[in-house]
mmCIF file with all atom_site columns, C-alpha atoms in Angstrom:
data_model
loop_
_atom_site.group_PDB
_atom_site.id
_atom_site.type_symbol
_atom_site.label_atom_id
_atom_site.label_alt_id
_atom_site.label_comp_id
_atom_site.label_asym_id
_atom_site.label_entity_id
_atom_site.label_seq_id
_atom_site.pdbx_PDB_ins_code
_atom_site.Cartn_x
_atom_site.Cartn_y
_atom_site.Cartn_z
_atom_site.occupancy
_atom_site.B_iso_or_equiv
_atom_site.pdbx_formal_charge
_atom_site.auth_seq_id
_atom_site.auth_comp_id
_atom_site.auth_asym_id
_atom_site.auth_atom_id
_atom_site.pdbx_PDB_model_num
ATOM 1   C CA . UNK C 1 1   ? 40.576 100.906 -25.599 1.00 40.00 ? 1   UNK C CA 1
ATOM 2   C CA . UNK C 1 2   ? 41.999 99.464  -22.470 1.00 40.00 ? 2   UNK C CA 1
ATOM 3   C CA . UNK C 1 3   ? 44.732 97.954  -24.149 1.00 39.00 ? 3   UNK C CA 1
ATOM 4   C CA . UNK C 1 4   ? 46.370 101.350 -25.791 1.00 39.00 ? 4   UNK C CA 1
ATOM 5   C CA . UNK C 1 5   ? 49.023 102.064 -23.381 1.00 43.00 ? 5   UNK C CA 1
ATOM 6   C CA . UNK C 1 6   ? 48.886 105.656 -22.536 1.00 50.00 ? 6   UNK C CA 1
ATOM 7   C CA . UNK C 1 7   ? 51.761 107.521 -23.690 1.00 60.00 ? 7   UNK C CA 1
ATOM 8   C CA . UNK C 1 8   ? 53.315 110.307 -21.186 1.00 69.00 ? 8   UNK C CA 1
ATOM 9   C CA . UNK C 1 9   ? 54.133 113.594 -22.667 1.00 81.00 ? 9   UNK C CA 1
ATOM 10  C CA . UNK C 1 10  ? 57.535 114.544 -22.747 1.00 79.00 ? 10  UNK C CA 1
ATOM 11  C CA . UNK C 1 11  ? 58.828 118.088 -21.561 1.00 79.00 ? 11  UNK C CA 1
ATOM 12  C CA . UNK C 1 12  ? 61.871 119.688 -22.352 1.00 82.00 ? 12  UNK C CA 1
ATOM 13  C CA . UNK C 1 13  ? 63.531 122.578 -20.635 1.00 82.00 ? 13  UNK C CA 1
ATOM 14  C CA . UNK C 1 14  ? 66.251 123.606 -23.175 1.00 83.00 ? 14  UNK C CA 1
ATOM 15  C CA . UNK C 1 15  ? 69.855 124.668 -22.471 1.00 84.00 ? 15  UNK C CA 1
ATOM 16  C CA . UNK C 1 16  ? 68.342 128.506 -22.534 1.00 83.00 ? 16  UNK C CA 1
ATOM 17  C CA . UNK C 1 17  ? 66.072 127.733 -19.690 1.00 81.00 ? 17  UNK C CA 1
ATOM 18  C CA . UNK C 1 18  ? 67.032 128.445 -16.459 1.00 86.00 ? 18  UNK C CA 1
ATOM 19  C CA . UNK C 1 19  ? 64.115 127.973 -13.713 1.00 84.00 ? 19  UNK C CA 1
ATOM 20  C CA . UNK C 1 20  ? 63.752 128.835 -9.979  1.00 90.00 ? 20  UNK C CA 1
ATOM 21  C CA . UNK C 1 21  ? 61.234 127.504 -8.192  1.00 90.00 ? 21  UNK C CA 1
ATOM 22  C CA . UNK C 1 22  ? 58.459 124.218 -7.237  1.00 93.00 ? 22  UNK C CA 1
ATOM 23  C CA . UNK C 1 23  ? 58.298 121.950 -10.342 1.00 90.00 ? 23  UNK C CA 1
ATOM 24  C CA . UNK C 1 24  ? 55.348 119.637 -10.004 1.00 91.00 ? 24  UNK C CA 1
ATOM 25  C CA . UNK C 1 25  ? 54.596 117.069 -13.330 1.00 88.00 ? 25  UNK C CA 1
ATOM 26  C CA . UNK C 1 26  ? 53.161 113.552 -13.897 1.00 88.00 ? 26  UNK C CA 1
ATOM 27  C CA . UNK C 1 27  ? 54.947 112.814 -17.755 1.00 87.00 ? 27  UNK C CA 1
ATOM 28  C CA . UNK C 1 28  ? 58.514 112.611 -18.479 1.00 91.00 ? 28  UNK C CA 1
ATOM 29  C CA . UNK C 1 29  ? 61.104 115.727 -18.370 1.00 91.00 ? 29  UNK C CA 1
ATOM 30  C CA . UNK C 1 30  ? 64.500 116.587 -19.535 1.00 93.00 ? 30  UNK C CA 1
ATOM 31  C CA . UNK C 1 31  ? 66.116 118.920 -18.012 1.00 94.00 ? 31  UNK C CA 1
ATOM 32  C CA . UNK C 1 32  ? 69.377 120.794 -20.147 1.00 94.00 ? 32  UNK C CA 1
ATOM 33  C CA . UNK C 1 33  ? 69.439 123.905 -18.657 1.00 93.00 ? 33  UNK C CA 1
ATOM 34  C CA . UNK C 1 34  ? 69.745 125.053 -14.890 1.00 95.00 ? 34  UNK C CA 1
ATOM 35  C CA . UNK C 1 35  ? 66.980 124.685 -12.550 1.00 94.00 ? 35  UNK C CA 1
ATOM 36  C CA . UNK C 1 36  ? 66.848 125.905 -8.691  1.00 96.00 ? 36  UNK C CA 1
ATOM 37  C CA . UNK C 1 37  ? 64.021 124.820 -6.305  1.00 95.00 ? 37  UNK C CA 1
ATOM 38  C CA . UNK C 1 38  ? 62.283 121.338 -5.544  1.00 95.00 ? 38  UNK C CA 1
ATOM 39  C CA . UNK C 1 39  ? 60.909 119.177 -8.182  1.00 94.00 ? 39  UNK C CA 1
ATOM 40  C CA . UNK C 1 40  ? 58.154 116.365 -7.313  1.00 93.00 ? 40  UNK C CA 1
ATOM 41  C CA . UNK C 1 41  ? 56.953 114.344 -9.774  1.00 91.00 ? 41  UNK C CA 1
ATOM 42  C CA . UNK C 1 42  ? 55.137 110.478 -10.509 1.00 90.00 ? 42  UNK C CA 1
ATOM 43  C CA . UNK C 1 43  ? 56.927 110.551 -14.399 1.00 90.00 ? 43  UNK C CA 1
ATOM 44  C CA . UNK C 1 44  ? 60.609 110.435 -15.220 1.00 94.00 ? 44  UNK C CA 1
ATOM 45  C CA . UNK C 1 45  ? 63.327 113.012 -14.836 1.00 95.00 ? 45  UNK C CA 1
ATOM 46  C CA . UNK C 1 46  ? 66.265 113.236 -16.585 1.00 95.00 ? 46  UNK C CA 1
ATOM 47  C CA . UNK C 1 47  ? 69.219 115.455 -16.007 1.00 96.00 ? 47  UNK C CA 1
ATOM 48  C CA . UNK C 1 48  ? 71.012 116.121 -19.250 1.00 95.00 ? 48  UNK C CA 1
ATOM 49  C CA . UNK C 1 49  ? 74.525 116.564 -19.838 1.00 95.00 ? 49  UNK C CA 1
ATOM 50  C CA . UNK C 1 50  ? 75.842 120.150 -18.820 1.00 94.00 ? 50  UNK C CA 1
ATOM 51  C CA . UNK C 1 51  ? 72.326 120.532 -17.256 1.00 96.00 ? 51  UNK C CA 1
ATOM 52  C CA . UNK C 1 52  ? 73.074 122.159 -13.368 1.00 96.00 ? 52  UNK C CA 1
ATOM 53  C CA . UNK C 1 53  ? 70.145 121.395 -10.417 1.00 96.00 ? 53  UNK C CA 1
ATOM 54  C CA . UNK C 1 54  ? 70.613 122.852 -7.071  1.00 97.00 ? 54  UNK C CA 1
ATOM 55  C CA . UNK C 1 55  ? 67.344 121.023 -5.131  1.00 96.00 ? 55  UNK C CA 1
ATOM 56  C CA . UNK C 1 56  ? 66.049 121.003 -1.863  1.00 95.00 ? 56  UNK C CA 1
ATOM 57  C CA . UNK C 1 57  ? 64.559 117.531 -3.330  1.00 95.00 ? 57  UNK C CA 1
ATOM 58  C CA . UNK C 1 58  ? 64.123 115.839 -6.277  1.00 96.00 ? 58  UNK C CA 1
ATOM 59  C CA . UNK C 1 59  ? 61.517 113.056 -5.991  1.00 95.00 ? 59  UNK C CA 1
ATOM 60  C CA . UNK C 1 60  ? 60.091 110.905 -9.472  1.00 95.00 ? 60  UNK C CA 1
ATOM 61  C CA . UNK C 1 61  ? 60.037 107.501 -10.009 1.00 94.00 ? 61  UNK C CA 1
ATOM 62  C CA . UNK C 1 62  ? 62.790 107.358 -11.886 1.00 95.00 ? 62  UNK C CA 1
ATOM 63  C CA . UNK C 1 63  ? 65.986 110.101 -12.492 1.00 96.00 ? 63  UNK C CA 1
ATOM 64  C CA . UNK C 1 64  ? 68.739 109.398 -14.837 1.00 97.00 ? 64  UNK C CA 1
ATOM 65  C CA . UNK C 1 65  ? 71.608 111.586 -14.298 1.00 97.00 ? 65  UNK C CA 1
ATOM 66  C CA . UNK C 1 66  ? 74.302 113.123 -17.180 1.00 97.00 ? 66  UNK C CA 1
ATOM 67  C CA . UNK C 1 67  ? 74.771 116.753 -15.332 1.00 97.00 ? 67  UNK C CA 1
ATOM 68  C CA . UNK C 1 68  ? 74.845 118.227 -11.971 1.00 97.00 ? 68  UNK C CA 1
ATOM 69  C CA . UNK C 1 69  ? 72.665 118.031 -8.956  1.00 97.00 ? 69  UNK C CA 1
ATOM 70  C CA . UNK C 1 70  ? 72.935 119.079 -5.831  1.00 98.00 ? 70  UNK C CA 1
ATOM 71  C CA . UNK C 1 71  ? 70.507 117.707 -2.954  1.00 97.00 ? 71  UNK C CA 1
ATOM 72  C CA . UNK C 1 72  ? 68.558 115.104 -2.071  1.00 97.00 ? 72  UNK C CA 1
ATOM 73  C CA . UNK C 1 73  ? 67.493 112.567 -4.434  1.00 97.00 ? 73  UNK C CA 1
ATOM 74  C CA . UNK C 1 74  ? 64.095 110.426 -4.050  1.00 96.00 ? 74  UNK C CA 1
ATOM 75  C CA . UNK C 1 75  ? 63.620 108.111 -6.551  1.00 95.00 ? 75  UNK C CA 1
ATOM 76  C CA . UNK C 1 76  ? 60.540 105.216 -6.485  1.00 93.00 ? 76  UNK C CA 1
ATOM 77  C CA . UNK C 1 77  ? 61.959 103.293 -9.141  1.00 93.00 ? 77  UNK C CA 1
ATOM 78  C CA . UNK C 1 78  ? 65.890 104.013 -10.035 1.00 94.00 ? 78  UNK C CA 1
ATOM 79  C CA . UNK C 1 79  ? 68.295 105.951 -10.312 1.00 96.00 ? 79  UNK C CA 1
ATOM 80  C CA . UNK C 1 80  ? 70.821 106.213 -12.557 1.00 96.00 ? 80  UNK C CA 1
ATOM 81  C CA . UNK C 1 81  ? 74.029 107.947 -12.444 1.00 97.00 ? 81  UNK C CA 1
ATOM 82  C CA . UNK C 1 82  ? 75.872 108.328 -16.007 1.00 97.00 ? 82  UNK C CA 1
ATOM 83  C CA . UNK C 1 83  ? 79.666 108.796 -16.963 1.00 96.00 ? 83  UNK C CA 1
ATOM 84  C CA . UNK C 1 84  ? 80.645 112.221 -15.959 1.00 96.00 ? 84  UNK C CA 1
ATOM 85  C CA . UNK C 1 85  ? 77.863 113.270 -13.876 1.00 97.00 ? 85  UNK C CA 1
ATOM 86  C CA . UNK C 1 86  ? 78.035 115.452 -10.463 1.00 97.00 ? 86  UNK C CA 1
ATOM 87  C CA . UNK C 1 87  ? 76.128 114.356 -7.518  1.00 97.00 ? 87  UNK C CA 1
ATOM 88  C CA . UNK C 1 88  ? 76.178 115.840 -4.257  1.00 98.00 ? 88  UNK C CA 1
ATOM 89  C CA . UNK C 1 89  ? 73.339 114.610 -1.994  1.00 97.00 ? 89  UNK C CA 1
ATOM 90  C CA . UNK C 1 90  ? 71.545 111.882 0.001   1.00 97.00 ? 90  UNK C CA 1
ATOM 91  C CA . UNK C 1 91  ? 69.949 108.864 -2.231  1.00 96.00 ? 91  UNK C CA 1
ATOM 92  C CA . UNK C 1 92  ? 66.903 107.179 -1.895  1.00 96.00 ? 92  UNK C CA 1
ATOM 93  C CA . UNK C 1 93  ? 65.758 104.391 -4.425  1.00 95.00 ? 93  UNK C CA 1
ATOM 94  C CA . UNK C 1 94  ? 64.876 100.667 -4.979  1.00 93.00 ? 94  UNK C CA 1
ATOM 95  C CA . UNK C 1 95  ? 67.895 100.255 -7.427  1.00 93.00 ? 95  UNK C CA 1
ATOM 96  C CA . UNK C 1 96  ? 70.846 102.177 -8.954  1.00 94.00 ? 96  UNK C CA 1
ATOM 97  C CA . UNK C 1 97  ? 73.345 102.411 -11.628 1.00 95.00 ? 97  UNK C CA 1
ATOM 98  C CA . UNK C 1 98  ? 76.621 104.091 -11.090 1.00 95.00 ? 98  UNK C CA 1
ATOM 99  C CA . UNK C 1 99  ? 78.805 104.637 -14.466 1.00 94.00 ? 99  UNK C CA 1
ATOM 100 C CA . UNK C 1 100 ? 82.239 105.018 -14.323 1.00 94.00 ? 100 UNK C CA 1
ATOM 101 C CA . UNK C 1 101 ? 83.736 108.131 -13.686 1.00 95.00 ? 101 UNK C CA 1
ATOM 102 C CA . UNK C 1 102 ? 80.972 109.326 -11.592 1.00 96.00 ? 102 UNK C CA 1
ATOM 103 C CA . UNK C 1 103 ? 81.573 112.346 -8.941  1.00 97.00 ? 103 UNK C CA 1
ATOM 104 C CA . UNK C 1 104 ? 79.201 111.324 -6.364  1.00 96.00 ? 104 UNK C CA 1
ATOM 105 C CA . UNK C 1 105 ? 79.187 112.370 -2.273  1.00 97.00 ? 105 UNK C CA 1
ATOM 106 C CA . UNK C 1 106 ? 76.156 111.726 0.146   1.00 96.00 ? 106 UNK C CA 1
ATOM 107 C CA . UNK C 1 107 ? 74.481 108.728 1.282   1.00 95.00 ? 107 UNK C CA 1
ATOM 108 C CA . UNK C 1 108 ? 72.335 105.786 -0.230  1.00 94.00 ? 108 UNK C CA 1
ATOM 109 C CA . UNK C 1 109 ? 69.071 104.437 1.061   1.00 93.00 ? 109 UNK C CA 1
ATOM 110 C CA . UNK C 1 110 ? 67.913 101.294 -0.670  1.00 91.00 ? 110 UNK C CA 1
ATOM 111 C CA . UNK C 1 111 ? 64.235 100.700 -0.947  1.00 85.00 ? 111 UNK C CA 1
ATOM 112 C CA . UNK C 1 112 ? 63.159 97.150  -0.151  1.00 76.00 ? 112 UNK C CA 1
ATOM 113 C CA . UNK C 1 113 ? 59.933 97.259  -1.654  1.00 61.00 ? 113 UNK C CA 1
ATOM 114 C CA . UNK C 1 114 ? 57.838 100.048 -3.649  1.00 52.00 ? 114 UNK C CA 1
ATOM 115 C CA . UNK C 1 115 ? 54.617 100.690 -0.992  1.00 54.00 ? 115 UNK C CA 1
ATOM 116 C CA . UNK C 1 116 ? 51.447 100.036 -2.119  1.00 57.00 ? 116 UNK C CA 1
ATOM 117 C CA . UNK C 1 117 ? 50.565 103.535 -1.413  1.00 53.00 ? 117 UNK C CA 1
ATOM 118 C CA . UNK C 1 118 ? 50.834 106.111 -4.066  1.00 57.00 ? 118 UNK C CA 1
ATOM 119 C CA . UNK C 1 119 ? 52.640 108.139 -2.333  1.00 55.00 ? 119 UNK C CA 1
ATOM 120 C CA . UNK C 1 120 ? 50.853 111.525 -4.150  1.00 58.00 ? 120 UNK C CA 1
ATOM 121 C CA . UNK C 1 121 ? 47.654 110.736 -3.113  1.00 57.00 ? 121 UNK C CA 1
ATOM 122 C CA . UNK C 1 122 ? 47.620 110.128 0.552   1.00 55.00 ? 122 UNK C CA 1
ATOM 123 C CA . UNK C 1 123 ? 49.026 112.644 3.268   1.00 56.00 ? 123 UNK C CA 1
ATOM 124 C CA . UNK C 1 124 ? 52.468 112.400 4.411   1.00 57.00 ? 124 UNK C CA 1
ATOM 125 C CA . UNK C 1 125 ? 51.846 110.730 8.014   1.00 60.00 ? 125 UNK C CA 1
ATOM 126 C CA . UNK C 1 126 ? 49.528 108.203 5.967   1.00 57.00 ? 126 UNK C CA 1
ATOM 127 C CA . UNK C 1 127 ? 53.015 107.008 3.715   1.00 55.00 ? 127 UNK C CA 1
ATOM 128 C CA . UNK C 1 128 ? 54.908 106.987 6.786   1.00 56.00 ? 128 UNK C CA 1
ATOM 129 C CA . UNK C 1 129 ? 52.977 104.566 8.473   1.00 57.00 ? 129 UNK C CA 1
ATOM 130 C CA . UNK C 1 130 ? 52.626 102.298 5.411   1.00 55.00 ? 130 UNK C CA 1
ATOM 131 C CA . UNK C 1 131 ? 56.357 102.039 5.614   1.00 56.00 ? 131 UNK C CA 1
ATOM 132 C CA . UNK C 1 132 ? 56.407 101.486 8.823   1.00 52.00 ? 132 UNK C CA 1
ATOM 133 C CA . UNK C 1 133 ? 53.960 98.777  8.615   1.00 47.00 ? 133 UNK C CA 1
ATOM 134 C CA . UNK C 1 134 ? 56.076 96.983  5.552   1.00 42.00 ? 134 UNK C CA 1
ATOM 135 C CA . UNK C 1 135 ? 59.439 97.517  7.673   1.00 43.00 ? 135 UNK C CA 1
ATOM 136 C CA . UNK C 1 136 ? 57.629 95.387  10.420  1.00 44.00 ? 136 UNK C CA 1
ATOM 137 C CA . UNK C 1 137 ? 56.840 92.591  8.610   1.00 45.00 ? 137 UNK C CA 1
ATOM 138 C CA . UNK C 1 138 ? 58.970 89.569  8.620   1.00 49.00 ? 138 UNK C CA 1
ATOM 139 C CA . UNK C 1 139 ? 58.672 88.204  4.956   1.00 44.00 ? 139 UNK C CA 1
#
């Protein structure tokens, strides 16, 4: 059975749903209505079209963008910014997409490499130093 891929779960908040709060998930999510708080997840976010996030931080390992979000972005993977999306907030990824017609103010940090660390099961000071230690080295 090693070869069945497993297949995440995917979670929907619908256009009704409006959620305030610390959002922590491992599958896939879509996000269409409005959502207030921190989200940190390993799976995949995505920010629907006329979906509204006001985040202290957003972390998964990937986020693909249609609405608004405001804050900080952290994204392993990518991120991806689509036509007509709102961002206002600092980036952090290995690679990114920016569509045309994009509102988009704060700051991007490109990833070099992904650590070999995953990231949600060590302490914080413990991920640090791994990047610290991949910074250093000269390849």
């Amino acid at each position: 059975m090693a070869e069945d891929k497993q297949k995440k779960n995917l979670t929907v908040f619908g256009q009704e749903t409006e959620f305030d709060g610390v959002l922590e998930f491992t599958d896939n999510l879509v996000i269409t209505g409005k959502f207030k708080g921190e989200i940190r997840a390993s799976g995949e976010l995505e920010i629907d079209k006329g979906a509204v996030c006001n985040v202290d931080k957003m972390v998964a390992h990937s986020i693909v963008i249609s609405g608004t979000v405001t804050g900080d972005i952290d994204a392993s993977e990518r991120v991806e910014m689509c036509t007509g999306s709102v961002v206002h907030g600092d980036i952090k990824t290995a690679r990114i997409r920016i569509a045309e017609d994009v509102e988009f103010e704060g700051q991007v940090s490109m990833l070099e490499n992904e650590p070999d660390v995953n990231l949600f099961s060590v302490a914080s000071d413990e991920y640090k130093s791994a990047l610290v230690l991949k910074s250093d080295d000269p390849r």
